[in-house]
Coordinates of C-alpha atoms in Angstrom, one line a residue:
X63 CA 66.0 77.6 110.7
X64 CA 64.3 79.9 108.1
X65 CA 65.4 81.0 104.9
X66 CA 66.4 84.7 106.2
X67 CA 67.9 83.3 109.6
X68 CA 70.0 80.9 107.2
X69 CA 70.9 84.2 104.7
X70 CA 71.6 86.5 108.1
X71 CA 74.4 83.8 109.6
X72 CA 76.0 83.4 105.9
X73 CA 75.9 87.1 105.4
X74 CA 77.3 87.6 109.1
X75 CA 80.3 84.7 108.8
X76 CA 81.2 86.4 105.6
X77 CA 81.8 89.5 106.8
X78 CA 83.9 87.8 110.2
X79 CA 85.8 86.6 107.3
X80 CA 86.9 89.8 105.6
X81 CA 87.6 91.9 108.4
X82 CA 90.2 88.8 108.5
X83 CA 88.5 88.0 112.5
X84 CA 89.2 84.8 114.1
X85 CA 86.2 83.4 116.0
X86 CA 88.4 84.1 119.4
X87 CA 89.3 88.4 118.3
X88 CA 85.6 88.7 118.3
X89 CA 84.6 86.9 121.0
X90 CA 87.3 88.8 123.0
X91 CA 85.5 92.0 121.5
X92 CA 82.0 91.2 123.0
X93 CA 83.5 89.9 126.2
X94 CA 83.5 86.2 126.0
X95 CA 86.0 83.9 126.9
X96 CA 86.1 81.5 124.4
X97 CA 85.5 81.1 120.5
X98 CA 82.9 78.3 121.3
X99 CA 80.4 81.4 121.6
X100 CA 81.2 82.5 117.7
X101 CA 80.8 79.4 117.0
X102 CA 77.3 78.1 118.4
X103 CA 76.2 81.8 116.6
X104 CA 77.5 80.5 113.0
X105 CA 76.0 77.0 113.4
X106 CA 72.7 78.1 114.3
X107 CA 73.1 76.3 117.6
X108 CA 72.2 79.8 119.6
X109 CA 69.4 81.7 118.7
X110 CA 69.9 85.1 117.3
X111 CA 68.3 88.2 118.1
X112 CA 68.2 91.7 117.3
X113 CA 71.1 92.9 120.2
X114 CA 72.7 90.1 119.4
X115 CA 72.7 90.5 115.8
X116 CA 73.8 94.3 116.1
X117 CA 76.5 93.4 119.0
X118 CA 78.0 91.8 116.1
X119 CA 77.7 93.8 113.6
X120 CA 79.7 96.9 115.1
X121 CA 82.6 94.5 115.9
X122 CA 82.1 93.9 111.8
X123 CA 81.7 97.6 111.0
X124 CA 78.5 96.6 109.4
X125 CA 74.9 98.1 108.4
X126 CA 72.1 95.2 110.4
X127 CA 70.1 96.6 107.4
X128 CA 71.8 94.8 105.0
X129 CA 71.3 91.6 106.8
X130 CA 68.0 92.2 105.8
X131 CA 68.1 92.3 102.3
X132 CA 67.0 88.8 101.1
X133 CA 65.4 88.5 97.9
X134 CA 63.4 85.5 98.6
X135 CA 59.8 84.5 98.7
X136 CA 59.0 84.3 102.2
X137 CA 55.5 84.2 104.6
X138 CA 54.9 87.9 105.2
X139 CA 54.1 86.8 108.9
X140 CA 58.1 85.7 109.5
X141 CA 59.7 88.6 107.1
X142 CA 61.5 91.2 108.9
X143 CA 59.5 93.8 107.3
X144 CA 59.5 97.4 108.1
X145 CA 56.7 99.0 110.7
X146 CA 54.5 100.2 108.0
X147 CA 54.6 97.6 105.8
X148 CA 53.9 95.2 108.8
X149 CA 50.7 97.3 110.0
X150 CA 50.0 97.3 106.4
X151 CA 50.0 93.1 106.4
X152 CA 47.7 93.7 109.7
X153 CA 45.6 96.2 108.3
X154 CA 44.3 93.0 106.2
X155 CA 44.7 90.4 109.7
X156 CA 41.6 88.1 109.3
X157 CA 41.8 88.4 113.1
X158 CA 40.4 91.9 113.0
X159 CA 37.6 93.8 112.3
X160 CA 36.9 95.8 109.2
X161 CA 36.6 98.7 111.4
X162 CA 40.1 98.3 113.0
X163 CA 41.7 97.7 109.5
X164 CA 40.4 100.9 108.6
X165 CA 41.5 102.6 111.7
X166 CA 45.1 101.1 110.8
X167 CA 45.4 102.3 107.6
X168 CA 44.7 106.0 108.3
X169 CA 47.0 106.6 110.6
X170 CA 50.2 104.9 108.8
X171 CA 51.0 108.3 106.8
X172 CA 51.5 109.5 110.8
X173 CA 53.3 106.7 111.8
X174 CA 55.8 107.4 108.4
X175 CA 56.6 111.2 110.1
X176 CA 57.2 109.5 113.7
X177 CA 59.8 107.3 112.5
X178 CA 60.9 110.0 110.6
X179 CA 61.0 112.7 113.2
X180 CA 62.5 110.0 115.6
X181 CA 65.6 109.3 113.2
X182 CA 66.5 113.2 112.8
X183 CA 66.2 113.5 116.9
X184 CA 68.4 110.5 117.1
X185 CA 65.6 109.2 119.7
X186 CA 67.0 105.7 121.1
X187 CA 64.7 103.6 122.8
X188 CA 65.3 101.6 125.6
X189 CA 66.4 98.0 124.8
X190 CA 67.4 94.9 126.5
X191 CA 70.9 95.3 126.4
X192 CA 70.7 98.6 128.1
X193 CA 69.5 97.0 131.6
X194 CA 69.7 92.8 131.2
X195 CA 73.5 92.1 131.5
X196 CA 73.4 88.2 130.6
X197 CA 73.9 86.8 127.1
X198 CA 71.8 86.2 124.3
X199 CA 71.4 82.2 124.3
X200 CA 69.3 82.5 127.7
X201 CA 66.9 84.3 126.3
X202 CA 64.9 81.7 125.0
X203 CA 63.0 79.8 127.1
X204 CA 61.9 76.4 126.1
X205 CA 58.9 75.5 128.7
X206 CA 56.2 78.0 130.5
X207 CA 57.9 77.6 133.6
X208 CA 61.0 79.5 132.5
X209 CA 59.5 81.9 130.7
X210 CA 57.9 83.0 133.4
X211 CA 61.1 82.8 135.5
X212 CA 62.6 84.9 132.9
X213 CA 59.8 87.5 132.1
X214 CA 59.9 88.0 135.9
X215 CA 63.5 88.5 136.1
X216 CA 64.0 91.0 132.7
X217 CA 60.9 92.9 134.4
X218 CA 62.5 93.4 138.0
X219 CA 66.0 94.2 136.1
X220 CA 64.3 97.6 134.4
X221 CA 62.8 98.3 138.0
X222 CA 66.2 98.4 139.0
X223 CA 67.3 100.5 136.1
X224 CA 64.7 102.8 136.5
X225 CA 65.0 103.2 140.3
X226 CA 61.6 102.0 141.0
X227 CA 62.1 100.8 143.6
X228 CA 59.0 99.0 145.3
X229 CA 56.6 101.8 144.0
X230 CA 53.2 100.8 142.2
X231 CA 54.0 102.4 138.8
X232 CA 51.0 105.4 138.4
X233 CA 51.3 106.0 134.8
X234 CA 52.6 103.5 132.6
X235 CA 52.1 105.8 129.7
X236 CA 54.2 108.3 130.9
X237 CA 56.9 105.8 131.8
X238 CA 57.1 103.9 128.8
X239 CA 57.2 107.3 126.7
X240 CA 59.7 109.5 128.7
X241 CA 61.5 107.3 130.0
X242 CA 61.8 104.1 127.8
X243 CA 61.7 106.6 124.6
X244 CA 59.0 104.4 123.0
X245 CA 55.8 106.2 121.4
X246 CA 52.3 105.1 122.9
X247 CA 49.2 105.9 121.5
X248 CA 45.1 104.4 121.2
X249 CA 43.5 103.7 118.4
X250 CA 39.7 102.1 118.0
X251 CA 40.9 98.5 118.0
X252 CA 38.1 95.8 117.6
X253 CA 39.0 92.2 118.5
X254 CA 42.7 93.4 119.1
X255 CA 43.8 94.6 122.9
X256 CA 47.3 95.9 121.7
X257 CA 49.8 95.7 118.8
X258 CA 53.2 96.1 119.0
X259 CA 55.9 96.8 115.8
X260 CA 59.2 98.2 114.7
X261 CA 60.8 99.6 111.8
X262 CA 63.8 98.9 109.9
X263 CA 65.7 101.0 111.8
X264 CA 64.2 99.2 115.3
X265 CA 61.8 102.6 115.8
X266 CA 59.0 100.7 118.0
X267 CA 55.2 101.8 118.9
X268 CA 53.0 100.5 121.0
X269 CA 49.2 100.9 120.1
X270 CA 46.2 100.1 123.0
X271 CA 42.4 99.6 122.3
X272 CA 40.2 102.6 122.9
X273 CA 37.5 99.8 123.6
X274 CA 39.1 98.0 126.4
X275 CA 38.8 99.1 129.8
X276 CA 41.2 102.1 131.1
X277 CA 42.8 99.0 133.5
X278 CA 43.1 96.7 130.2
X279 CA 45.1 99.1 128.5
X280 CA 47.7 99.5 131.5
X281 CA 48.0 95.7 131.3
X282 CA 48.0 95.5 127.2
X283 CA 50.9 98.7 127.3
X284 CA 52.7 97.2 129.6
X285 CA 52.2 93.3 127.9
X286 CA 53.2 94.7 124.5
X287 CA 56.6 96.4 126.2
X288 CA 57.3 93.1 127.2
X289 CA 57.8 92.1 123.4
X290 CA 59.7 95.2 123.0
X291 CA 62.5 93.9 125.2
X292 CA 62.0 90.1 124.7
X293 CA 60.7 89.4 121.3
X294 CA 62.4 92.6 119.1
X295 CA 61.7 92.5 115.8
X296 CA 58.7 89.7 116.0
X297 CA 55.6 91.5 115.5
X298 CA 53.1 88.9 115.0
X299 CA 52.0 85.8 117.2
X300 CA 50.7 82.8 116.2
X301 CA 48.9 81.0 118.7
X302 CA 49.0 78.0 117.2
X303 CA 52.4 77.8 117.4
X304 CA 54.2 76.5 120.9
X305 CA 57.4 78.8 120.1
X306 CA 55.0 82.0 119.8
X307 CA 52.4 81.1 123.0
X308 CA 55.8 81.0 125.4
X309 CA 56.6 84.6 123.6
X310 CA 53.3 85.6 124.9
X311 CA 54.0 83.8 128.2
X312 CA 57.0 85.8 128.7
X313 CA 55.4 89.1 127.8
X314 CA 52.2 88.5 130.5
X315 CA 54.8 87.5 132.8
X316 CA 57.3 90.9 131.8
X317 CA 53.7 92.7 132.0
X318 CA 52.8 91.4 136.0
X319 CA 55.8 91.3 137.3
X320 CA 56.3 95.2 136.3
X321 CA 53.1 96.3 137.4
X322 CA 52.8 94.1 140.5
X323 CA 56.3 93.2 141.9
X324 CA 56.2 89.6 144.2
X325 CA 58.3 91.2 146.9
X326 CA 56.5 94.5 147.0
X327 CA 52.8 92.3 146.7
X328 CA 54.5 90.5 150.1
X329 CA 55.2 93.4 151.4
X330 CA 51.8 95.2 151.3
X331 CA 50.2 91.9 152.3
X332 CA 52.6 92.3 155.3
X333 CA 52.0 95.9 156.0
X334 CA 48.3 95.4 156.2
X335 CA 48.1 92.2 158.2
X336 CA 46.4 90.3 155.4
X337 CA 46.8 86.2 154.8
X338 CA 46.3 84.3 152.0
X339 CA 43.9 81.7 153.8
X340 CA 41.8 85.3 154.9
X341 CA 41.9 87.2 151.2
X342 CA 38.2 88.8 150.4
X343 CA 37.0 90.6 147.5
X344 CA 37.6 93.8 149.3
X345 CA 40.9 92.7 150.3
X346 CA 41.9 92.2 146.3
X347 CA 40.0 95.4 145.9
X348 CA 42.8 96.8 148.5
X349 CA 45.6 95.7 146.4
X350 CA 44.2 96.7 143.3
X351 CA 44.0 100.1 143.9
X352 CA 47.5 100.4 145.3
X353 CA 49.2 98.8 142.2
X354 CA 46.9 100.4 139.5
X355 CA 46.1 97.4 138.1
X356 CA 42.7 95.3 137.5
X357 CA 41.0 92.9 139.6
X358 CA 41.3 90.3 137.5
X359 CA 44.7 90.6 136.9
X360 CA 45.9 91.0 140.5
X361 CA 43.7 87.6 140.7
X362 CA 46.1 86.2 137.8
X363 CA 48.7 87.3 139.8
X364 CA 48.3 86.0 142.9
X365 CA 47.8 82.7 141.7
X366 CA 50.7 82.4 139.3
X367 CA 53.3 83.5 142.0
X368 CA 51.4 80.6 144.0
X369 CA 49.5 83.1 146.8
X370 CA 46.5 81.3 145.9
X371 CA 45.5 78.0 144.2
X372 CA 43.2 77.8 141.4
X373 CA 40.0 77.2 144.2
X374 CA 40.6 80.1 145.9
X375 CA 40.8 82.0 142.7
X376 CA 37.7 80.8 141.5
X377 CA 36.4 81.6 144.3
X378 CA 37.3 85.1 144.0
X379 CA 36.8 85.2 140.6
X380 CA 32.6 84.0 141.3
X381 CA 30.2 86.5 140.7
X382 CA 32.7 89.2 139.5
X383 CA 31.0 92.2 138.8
X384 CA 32.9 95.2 138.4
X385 CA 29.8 97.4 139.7
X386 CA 29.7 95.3 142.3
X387 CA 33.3 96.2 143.4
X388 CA 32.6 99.6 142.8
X389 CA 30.7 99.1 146.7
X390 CA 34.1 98.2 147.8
X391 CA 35.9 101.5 146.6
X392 CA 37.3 100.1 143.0
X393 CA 37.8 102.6 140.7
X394 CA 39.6 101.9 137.8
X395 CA 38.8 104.6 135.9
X396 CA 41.3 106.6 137.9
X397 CA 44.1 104.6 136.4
X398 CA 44.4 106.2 133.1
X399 CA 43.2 109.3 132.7
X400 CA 42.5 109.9 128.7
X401 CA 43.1 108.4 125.4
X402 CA 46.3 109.1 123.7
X403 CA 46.1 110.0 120.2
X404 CA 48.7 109.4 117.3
X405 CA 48.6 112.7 116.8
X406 CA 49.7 113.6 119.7
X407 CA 52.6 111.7 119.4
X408 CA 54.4 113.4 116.9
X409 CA 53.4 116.9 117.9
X410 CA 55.2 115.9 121.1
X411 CA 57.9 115.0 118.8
X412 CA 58.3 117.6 116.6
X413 CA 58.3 119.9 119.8
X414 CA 60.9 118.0 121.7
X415 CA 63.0 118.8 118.5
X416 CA 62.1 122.4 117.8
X417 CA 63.2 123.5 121.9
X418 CA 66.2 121.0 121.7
X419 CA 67.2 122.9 118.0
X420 CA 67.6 119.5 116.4
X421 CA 65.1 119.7 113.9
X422 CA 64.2 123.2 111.7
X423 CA 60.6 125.1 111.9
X424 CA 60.7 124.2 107.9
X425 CA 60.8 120.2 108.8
X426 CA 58.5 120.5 112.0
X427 CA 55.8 122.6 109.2
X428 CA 56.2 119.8 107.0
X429 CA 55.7 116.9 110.1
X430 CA 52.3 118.5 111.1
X431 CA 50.9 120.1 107.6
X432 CA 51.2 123.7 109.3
X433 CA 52.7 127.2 108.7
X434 CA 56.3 127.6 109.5
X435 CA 54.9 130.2 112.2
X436 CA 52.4 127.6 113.5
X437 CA 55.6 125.2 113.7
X438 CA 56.9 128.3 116.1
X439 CA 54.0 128.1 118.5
X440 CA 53.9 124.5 119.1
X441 CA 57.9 124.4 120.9

């Protein structure tokens, strides 16, 4: 374990300790049968994370923030930093452009008011625990092959929570905003499809490349969602590492699953008489423009839930030209209609607040550098 995991389990036994809680009260409080659970937490044995972590500290009447005050000398790239202070590490990421870290750092005064305006709204985004009943230790998937099983099953849980049913989803945007509660805008990203952080007090934003491809960004929006629910508080990957390429595993798999459910795929296949031994370009063509989604992911889909082997993807996959599939009726421009600014973000905000009465035309003039009357206008 690291240094803050070590400090967060002291910090959180200590204060078991003076509420004067045996390891059996608490368990009893978050709905466990036995002690064994406390205990696995306090050893290290079971893996924290951040619903975990604040399960545990309402039972202990305690701020998470102050699990995260450790004065120690730690790799930026594992502290639990705030959200500015991480895009502020990232705005100097060797993996990006000099153009992106520019793009980065102009917009973090915005991103200050937008975790700002989101606190006085008392604006709670969707998390795990809201939709995925089962505890925290199964959440971490040691091999590929679970963490696709798992990024599967967490994605088909929120279908279910958010009475999808076996609908194509037509604007993840919209979804992920109104729904989920989590802020989605573009930004003029090089060598970066998506980034995904959180504040200290767990505000999340999800950020797409305006130079990907409108069916990219669908995939990257819903891919960085997926480390929303399954990797909270982690904001940067290192693909070196085996522990971090299975985080990304689980999000791709969160990501396809979401877009392209396996029993709704089945089900279309079904509907329109097509086989697996049969599929054509035009055919994938067909499904891509039901689900909203690209052609090279439905390809990446098919083949990971087994449709088709790795030949018959190739196969597919030969020659891809998305001009050439334009011949076949592919048109995935249609799939997300414009960029979404910053900007736009917290003027949606601020005007949520100003028609709910939560927030003052004073405070909305000083979110968007206008005129108290201007303030007016925008509700």
């Amino acid at each position: 374990m690291t240094i803050i995991e070590n400090t967060i389990l002291a910090k959180l036994k200590q204060a078991r300790i003076d509420k004067k809680l045996s390891g059996q009260d608490v368990a009893a409080q978050l709905g466990k049968r036995s002690n064994s659970f406390i205990s696995r937490i306090e050893s290290g044995e079971t893996k924290l994370n951040i619903d975990l972590i604040n399960q545990l500290c309402r039972v202990y009447d305690l701020n998470p923030a102050a699990l995260f005050s450790v004065d120690v000398d730690i790799a930026p790239s594992r502290k639990r930093q705030g959200f500015l202070e991480n895009l502020k590490y990232r705005s100097s990421d060797e993996n990006l452009s000099e153009k992106s870290k520019k793009e980065i750092k102009k917009i973090l005064p915005i991103l200050r008011k937008i975790g700002k305006t989101m606190d006085r709204l008392s604006l709670l985004p969707l998390t795990l625990s809201d939709f995925y009943p089962y505890e925290a230790e199964l959440l971490n998937p040691k091999s590929p092959s679970a963490a696709r099983k798992l990024g599967k099953d967490v994605a088909l849980k929120l279908r279910d929570y958010l009475k999808l049913g076996n609908d194509p989803i037509v604007d993840i945007h919209n979804l992920v905003w109104h729904s989920l509660k989590i802020p989605v805008c573009s930004l003029d990203l090089e060598k970066c499809h998506g980034i995904y952080n959180t504040d200290a007090n767990d505000n999340p934003l999800i950020i797409y490349s305006l130079n990907d491809p409108a069916q990219r960004n669908v995939f990257t929006i819903a891919h960085e969602l997926g480390h929303h629910f399954l990797s909270p508080g982690e904001t940067f990957v290192d693909l070196n590492s085996d522990e971090d390429n299975i985080k990304e595993i689980l999000a791709d798999a969160f990501a396809q699953e979401l877009l392209v459910p396996s029993e709704s795929l089945c089900q279309y296949m079904g509907d329109e008489g097509l086989k697996l031994i049969d599929l054509e370009k035009k055919h994938i063509v067909s499904l891509c423009q039901y689900f909203k989604v690209s052609y090279l992911m439905m390809l990446t889909v098919l083949v990971f839930n087994d449709f088709i082997d790795r030949n018959k993807f190739n196969q597919l996959k030969e020659n891809y030209r998305t001009n050439d599939l334009a011949t076949l009726g592919y048109t995935p421009e249609l799939y997300m209609t414009k960029p979404h600014d910053i900007r736009d973000v917290l003027e949606n905000l601020v005007a949520i607040g100003l028609r709910k009465k939560k927030i003052s035309c004073l405070f909305a003039s000083e979110m968007l550098d206008v005129t108290e009357d201007e303030a007016k206008a925008i509700a």
